[in-house]
PDB file of C-alpha atoms in Angstrom:
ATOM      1  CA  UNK I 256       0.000   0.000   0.000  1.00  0.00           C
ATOM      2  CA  UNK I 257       2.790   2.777   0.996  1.00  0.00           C
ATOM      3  CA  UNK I 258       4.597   1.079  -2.192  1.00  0.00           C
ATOM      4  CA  UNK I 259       1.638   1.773  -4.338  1.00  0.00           C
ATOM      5  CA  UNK I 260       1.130   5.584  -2.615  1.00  0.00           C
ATOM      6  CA  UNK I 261       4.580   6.554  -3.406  1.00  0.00           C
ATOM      7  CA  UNK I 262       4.232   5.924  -6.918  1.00  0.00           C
ATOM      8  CA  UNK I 263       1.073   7.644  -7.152  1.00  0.00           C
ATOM      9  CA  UNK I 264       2.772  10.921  -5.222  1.00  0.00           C
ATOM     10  CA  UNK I 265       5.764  10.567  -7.324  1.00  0.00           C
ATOM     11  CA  UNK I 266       3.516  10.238 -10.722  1.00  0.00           C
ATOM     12  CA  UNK I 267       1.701  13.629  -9.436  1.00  0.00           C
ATOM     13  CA  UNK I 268       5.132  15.274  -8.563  1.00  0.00           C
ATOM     14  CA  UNK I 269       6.448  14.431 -12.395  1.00  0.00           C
ATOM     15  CA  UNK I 270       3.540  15.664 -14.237  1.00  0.00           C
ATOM     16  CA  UNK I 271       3.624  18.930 -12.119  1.00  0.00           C
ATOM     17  CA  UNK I 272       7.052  19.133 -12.710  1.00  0.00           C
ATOM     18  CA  UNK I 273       7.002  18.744 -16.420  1.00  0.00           C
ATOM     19  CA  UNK I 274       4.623  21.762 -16.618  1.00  0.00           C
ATOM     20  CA  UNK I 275       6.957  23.701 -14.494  1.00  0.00           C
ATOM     21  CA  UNK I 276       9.542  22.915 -16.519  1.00  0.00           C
ATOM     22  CA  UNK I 277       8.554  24.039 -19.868  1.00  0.00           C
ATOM     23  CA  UNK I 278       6.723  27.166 -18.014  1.00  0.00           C
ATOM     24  CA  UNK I 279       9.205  29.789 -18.829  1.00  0.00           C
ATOM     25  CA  UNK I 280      10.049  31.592 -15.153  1.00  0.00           C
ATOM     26  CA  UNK I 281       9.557  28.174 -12.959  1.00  0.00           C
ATOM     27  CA  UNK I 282      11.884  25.370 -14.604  1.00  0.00           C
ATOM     28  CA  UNK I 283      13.909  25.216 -11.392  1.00  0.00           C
ATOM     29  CA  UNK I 284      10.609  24.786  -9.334  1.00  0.00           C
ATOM     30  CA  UNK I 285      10.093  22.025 -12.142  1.00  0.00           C
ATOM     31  CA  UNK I 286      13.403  20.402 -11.483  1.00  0.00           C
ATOM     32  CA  UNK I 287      13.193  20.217  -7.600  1.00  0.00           C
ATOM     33  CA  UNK I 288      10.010  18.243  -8.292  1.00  0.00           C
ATOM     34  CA  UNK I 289      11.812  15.980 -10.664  1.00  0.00           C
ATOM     35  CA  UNK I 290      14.672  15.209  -7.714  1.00  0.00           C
ATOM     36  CA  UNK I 291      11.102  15.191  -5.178  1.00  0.00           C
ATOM     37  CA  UNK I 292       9.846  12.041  -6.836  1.00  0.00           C
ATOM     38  CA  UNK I 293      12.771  10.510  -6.939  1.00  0.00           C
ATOM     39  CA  UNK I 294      12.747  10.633  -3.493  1.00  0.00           C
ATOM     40  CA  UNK I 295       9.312   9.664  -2.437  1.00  0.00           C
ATOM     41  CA  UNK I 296      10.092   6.181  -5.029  1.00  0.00           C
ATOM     42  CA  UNK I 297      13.028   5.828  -2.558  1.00  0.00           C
ATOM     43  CA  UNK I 298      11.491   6.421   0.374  1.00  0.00           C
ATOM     44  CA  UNK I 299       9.489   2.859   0.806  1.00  0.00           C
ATOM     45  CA  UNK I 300      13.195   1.231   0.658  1.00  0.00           C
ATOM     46  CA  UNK I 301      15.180   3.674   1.831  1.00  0.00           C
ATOM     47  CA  UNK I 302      13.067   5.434   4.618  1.00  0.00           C
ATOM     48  CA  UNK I 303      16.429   7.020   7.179  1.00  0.00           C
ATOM     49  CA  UNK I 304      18.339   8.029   4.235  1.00  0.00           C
ATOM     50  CA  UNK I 305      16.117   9.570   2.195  1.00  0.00           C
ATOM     51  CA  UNK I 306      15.031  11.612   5.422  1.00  0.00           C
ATOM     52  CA  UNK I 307      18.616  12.253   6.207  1.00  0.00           C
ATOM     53  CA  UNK I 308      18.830  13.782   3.043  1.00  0.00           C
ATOM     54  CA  UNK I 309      15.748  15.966   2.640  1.00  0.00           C
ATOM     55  CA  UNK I 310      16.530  17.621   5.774  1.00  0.00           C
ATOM     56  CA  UNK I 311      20.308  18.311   5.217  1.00  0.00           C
ATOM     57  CA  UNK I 312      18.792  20.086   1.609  1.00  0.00           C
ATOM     58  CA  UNK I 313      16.289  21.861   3.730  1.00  0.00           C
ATOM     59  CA  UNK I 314      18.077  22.800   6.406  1.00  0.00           C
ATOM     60  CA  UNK I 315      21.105  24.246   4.087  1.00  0.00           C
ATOM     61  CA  UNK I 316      18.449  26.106   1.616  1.00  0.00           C
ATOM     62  CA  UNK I 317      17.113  27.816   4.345  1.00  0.00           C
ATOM     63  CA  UNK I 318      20.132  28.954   6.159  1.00  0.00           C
ATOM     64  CA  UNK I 319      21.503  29.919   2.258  1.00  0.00           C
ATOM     65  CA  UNK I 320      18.128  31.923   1.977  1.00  0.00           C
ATOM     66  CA  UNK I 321      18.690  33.986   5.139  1.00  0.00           C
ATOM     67  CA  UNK I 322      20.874  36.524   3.589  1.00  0.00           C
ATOM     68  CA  UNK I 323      18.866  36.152  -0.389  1.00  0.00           C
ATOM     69  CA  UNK I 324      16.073  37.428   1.284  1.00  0.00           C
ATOM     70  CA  UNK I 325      17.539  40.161   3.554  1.00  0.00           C
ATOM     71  CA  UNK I 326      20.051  41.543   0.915  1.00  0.00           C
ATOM     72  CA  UNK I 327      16.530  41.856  -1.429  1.00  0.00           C
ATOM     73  CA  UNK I 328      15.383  44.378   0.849  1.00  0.00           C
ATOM     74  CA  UNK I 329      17.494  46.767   0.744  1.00  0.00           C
ATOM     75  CA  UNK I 330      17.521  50.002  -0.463  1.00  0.00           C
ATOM     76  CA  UNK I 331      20.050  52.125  -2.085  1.00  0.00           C
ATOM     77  CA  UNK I 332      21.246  55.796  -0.402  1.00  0.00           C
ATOM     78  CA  UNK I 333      20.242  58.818  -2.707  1.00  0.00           C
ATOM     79  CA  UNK I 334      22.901  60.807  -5.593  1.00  0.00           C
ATOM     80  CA  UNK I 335      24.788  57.837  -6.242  1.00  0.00           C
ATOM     81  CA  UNK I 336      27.640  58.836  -9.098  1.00  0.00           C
ATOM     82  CA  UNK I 337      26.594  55.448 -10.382  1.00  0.00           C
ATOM     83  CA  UNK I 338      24.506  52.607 -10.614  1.00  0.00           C
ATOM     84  CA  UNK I 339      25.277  49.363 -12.782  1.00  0.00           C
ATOM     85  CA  UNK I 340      21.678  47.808 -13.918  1.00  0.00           C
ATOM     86  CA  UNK I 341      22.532  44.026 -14.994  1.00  0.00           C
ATOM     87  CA  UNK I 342      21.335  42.629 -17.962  1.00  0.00           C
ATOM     88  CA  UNK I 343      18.674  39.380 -18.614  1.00  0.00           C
ATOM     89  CA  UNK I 344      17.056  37.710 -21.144  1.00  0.00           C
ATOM     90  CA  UNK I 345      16.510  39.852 -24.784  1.00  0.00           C
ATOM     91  CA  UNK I 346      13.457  38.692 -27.242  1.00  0.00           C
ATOM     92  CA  UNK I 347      14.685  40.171 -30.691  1.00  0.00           C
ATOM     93  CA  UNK I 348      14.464  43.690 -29.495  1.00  0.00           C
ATOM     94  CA  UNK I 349      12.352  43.534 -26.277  1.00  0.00           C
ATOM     95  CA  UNK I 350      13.211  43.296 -23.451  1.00  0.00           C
ATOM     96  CA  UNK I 351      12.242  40.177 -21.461  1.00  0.00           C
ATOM     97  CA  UNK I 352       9.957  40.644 -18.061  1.00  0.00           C
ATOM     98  CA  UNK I 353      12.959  40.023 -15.524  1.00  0.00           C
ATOM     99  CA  UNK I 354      15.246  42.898 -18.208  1.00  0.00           C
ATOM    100  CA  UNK I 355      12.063  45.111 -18.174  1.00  0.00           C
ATOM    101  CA  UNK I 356      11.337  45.202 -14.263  1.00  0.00           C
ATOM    102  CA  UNK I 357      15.356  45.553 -13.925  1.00  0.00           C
ATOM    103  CA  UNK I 358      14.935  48.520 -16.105  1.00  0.00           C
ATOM    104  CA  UNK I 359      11.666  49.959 -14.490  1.00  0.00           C
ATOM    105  CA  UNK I 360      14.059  50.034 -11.469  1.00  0.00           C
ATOM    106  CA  UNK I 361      16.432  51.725 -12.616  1.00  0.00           C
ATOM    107  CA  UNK I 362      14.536  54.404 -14.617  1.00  0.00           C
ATOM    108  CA  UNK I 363      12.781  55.351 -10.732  1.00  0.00           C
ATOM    109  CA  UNK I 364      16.225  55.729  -9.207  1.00  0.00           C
ATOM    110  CA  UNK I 365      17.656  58.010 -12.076  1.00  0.00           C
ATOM    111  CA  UNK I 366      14.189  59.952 -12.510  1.00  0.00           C
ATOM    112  CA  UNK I 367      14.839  60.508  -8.558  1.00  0.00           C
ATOM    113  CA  UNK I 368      18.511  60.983  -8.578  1.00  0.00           C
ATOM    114  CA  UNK I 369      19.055  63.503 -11.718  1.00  0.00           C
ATOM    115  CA  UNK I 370      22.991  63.521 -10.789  1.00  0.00           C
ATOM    116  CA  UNK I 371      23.492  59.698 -11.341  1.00  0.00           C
ATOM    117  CA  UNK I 372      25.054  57.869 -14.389  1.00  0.00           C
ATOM    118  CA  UNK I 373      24.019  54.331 -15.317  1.00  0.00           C
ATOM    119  CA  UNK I 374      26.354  51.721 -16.632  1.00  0.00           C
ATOM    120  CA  UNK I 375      24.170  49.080 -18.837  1.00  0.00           C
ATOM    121  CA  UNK I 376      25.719  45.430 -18.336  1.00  0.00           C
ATOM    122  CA  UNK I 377      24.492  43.150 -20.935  1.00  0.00           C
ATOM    123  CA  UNK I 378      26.054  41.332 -24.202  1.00  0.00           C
ATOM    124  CA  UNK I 379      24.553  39.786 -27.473  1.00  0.00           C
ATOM    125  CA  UNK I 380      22.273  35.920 -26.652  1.00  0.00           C
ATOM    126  CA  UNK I 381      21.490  33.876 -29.659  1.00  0.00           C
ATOM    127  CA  UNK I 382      18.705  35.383 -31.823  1.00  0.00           C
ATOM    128  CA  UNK I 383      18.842  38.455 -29.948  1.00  0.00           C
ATOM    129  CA  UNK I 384      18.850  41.731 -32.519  1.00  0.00           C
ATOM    130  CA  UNK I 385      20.458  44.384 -29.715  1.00  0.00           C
ATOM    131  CA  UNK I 386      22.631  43.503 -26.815  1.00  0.00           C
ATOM    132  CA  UNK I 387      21.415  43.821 -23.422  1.00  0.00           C
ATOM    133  CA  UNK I 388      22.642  46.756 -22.880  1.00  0.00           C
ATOM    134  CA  UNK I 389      21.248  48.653 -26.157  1.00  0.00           C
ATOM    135  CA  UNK I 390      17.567  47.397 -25.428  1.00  0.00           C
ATOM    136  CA  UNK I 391      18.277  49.086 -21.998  1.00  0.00           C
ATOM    137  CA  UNK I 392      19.200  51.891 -23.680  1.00  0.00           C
ATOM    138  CA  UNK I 393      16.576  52.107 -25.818  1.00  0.00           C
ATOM    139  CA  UNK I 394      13.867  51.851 -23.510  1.00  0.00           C
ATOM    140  CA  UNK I 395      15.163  53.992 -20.483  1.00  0.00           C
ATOM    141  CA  UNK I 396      15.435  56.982 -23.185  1.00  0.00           C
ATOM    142  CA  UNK I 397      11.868  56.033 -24.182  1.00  0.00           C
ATOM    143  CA  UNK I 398      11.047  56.296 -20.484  1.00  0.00           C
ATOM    144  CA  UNK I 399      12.686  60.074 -20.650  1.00  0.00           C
ATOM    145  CA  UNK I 400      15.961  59.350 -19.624  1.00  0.00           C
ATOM    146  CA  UNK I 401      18.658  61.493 -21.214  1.00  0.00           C
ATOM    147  CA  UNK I 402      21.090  59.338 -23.383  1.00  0.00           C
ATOM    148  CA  UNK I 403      23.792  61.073 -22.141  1.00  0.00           C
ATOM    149  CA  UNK I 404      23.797  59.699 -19.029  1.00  0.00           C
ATOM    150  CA  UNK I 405      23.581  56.171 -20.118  1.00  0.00           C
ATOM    151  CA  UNK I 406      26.918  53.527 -20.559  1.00  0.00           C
ATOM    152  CA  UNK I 407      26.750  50.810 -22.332  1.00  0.00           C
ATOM    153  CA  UNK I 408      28.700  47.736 -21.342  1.00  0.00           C
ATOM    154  CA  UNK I 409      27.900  44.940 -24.027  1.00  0.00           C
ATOM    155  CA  UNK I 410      30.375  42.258 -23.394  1.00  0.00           C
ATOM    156  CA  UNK I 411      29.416  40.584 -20.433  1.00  0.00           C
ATOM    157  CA  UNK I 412      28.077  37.206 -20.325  1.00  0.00           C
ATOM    158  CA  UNK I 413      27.685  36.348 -16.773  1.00  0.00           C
ATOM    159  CA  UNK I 414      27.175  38.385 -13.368  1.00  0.00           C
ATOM    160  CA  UNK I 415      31.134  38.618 -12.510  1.00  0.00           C
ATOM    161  CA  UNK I 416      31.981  39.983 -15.844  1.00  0.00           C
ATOM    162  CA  UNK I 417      28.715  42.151 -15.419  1.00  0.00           C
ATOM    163  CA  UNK I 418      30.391  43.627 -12.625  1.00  0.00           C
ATOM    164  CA  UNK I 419      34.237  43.621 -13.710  1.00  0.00           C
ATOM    165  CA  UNK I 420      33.733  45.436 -16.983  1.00  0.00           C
ATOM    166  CA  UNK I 421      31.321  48.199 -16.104  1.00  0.00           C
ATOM    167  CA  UNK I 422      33.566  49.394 -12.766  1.00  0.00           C
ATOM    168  CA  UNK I 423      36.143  49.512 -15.684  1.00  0.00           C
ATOM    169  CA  UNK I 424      33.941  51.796 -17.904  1.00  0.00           C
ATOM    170  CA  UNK I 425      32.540  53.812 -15.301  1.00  0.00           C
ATOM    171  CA  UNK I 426      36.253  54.481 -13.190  1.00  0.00           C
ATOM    172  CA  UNK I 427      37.232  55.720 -16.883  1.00  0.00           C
ATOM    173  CA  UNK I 428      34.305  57.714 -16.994  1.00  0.00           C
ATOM    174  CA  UNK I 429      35.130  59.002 -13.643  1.00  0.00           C
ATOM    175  CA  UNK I 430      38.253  60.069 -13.965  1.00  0.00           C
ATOM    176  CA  UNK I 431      38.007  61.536 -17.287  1.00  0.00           C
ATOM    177  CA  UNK I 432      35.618  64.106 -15.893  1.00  0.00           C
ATOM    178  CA  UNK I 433      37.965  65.126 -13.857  1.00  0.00           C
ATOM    179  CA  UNK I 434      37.621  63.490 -10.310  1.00  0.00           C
ATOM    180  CA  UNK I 435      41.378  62.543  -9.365  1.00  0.00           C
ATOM    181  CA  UNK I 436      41.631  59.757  -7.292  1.00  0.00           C
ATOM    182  CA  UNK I 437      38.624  60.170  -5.480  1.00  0.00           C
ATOM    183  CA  UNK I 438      35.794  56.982  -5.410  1.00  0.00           C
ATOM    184  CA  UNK I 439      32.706  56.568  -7.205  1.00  0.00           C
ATOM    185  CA  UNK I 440      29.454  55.711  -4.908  1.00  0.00           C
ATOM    186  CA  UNK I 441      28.112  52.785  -7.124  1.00  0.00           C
ATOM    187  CA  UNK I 442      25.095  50.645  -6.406  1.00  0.00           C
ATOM    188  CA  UNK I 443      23.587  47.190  -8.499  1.00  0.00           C
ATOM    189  CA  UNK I 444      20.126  47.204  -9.922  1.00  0.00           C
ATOM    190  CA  UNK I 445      18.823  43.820 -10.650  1.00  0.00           C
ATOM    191  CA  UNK I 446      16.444  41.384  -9.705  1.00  0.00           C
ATOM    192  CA  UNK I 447      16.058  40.896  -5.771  1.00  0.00           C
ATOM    193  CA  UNK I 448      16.909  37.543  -5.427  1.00  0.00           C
ATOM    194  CA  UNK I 449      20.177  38.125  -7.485  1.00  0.00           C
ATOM    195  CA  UNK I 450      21.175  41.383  -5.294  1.00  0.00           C
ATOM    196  CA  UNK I 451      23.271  39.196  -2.446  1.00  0.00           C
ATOM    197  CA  UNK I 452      25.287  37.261  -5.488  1.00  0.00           C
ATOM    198  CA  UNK I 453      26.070  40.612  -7.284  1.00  0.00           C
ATOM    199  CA  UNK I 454      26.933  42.172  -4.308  1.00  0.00           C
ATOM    200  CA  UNK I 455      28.867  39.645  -2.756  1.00  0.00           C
ATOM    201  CA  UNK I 456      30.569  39.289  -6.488  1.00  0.00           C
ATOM    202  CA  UNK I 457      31.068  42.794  -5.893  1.00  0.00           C
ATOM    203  CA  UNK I 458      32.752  42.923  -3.037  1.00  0.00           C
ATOM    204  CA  UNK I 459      34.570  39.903  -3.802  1.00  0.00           C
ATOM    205  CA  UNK I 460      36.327  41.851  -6.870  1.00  0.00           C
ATOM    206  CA  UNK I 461      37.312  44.631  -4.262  1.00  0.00           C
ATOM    207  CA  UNK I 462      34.565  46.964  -4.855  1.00  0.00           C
ATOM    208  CA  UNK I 463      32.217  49.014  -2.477  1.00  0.00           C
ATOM    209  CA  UNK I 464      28.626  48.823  -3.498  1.00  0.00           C
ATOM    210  CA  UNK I 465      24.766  49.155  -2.454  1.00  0.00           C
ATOM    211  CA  UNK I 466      22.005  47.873  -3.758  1.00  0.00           C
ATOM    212  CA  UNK I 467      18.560  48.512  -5.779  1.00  0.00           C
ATOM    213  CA  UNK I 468      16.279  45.946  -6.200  1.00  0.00           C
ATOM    214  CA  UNK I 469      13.786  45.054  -9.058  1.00  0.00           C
ATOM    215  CA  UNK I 470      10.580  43.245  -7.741  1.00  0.00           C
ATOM    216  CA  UNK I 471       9.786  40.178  -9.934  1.00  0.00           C
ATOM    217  CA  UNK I 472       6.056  40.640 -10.240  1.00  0.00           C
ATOM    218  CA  UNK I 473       5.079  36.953 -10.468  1.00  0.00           C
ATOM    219  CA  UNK I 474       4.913  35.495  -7.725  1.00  0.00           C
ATOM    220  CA  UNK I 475       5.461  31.918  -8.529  1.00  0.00           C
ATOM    221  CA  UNK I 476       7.899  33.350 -10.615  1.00  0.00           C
ATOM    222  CA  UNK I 477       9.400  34.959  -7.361  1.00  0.00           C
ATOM    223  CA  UNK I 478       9.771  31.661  -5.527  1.00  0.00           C
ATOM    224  CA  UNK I 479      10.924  29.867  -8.258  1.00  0.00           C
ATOM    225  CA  UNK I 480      14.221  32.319  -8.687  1.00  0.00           C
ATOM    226  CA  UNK I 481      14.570  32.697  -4.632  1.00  0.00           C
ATOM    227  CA  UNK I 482      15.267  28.759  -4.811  1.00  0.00           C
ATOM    228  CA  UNK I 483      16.874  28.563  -7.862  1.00  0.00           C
ATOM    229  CA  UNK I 484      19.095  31.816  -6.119  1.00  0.00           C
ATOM    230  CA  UNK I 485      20.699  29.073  -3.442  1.00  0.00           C
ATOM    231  CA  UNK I 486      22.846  26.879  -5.554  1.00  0.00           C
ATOM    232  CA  UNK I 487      23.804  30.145  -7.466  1.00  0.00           C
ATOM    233  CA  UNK I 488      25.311  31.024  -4.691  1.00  0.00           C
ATOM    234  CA  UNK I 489      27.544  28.053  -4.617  1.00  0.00           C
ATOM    235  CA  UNK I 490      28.799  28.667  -8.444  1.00  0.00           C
ATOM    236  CA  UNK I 491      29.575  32.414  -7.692  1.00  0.00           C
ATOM    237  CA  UNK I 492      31.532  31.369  -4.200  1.00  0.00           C
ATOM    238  CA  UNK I 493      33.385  28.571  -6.351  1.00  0.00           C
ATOM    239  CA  UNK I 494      33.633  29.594  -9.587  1.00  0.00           C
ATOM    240  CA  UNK I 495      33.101  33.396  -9.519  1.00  0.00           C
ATOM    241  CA  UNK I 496      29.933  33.518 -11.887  1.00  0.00           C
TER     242      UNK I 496
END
């Protein structure tokens, strides 16, 4: 009977997850429901160790959560000389949802903060027609920001490089207008549940920096990326990315 149960749960768990994963904003949620009926098959046969194992996973997602969720609730300090908004996903021209709240975020703190220069981190993904960093361009202007104070950083393929190669462009652009040695105040725009990897990224590469979050609207979508967020962290402590 607990045989027969298990295969039932796990049979639910895989059809769920299938329409997670090809959901575009909740694969990971899909995934963890993949590696969650594999489990619950186990579990008739392997009862302690399966247990043993669920709660080591919970126990170390929610003490890797801890900081996710505090560093997404911050908020930057006013007349920044800076902020670097990090690039996502491109369609063609348009900017994908995650790109578009990043950039609806950004577009508040300049409209606010009419001092501040934005570096846009973002390179060229397969099919797209722009870089990342031109369809933020293109759309902050149309949002009534002037061009002028807009970088563009189009290289970067993954959060470190994000970071690396717009403190390059905007320390040139600081000290080209004239600053000396003097440091830029900088903060990261992105998505909250990527703020604590940028930042930490950030600091990690020597640099000083705040942050401004973009709220993912969706909330599924939201819990999906907070998970997904945890194991993140463990590429960008081992492998810097």
């Amino acid at each position: 009977m607990k045989k027969t149960l298990s295969r039932i749960l796990a049979a639910l768990m895989v059809l769920l997850g299938v329409l997670f994963y090809v959901t575009p904003g909740v694969q990971f949620l899909g995934i963890c429901l993949f590696g969650l009926a594999v489990m619950t098959l186990l579990y008739p046969y392997f009862r302690k160790a399966v247990t043993i194992v669920l709660c080591v996973l919970l126990a170390a997602l929610l003490i890797m959560e801890i900081p996710i969720i505090h560093a997404s609730r911050q908020k930057a300090p006013d007349d920044l000389d800076y902020i670097i908004v990090l690039g996502a996903a491109v369609y063609g021209e348009t900017p994908s949802p995650a790109l578009m709240e990043r950039i609806t975020a950004a577009a508040d703190y300049l409209k606010q903060n009419p001092d501040t220069k934005a570096v846009l981190s973002g390179g060229w993904g397969e099919g797209d027609s722009v870089s990342e960093a031109q369809a933020m361009r293109n759309t902050l202007v149309a949002m009534g920001i002037d061009a002028e104070r807009l970088l563009l950083e189009e290289e970067a393929t993954n959060t470190n490089e994000n970071i690396r190669f717009s403190f390059a462009i905007l320390l040139e652009d600081w000290e080209t207008a004239g600053h000396g040695d003097s440091t830029p105040t900088v903060a990261i725009v992105s998505s909250e549940y990527h703020l604590f990897r940028a930042v930490y990224l950030a600091k990690k590469a020597g640099y000083t920096v705040s942050g401004v979050p973009a709220t993912t609207r969706v909330v599924i979508s939201r819990i999906n990326y907070f998970v997904r967020e945890a194991p993140a962290m463990l590429k960008a402590v081992f492998l810097d990315w």
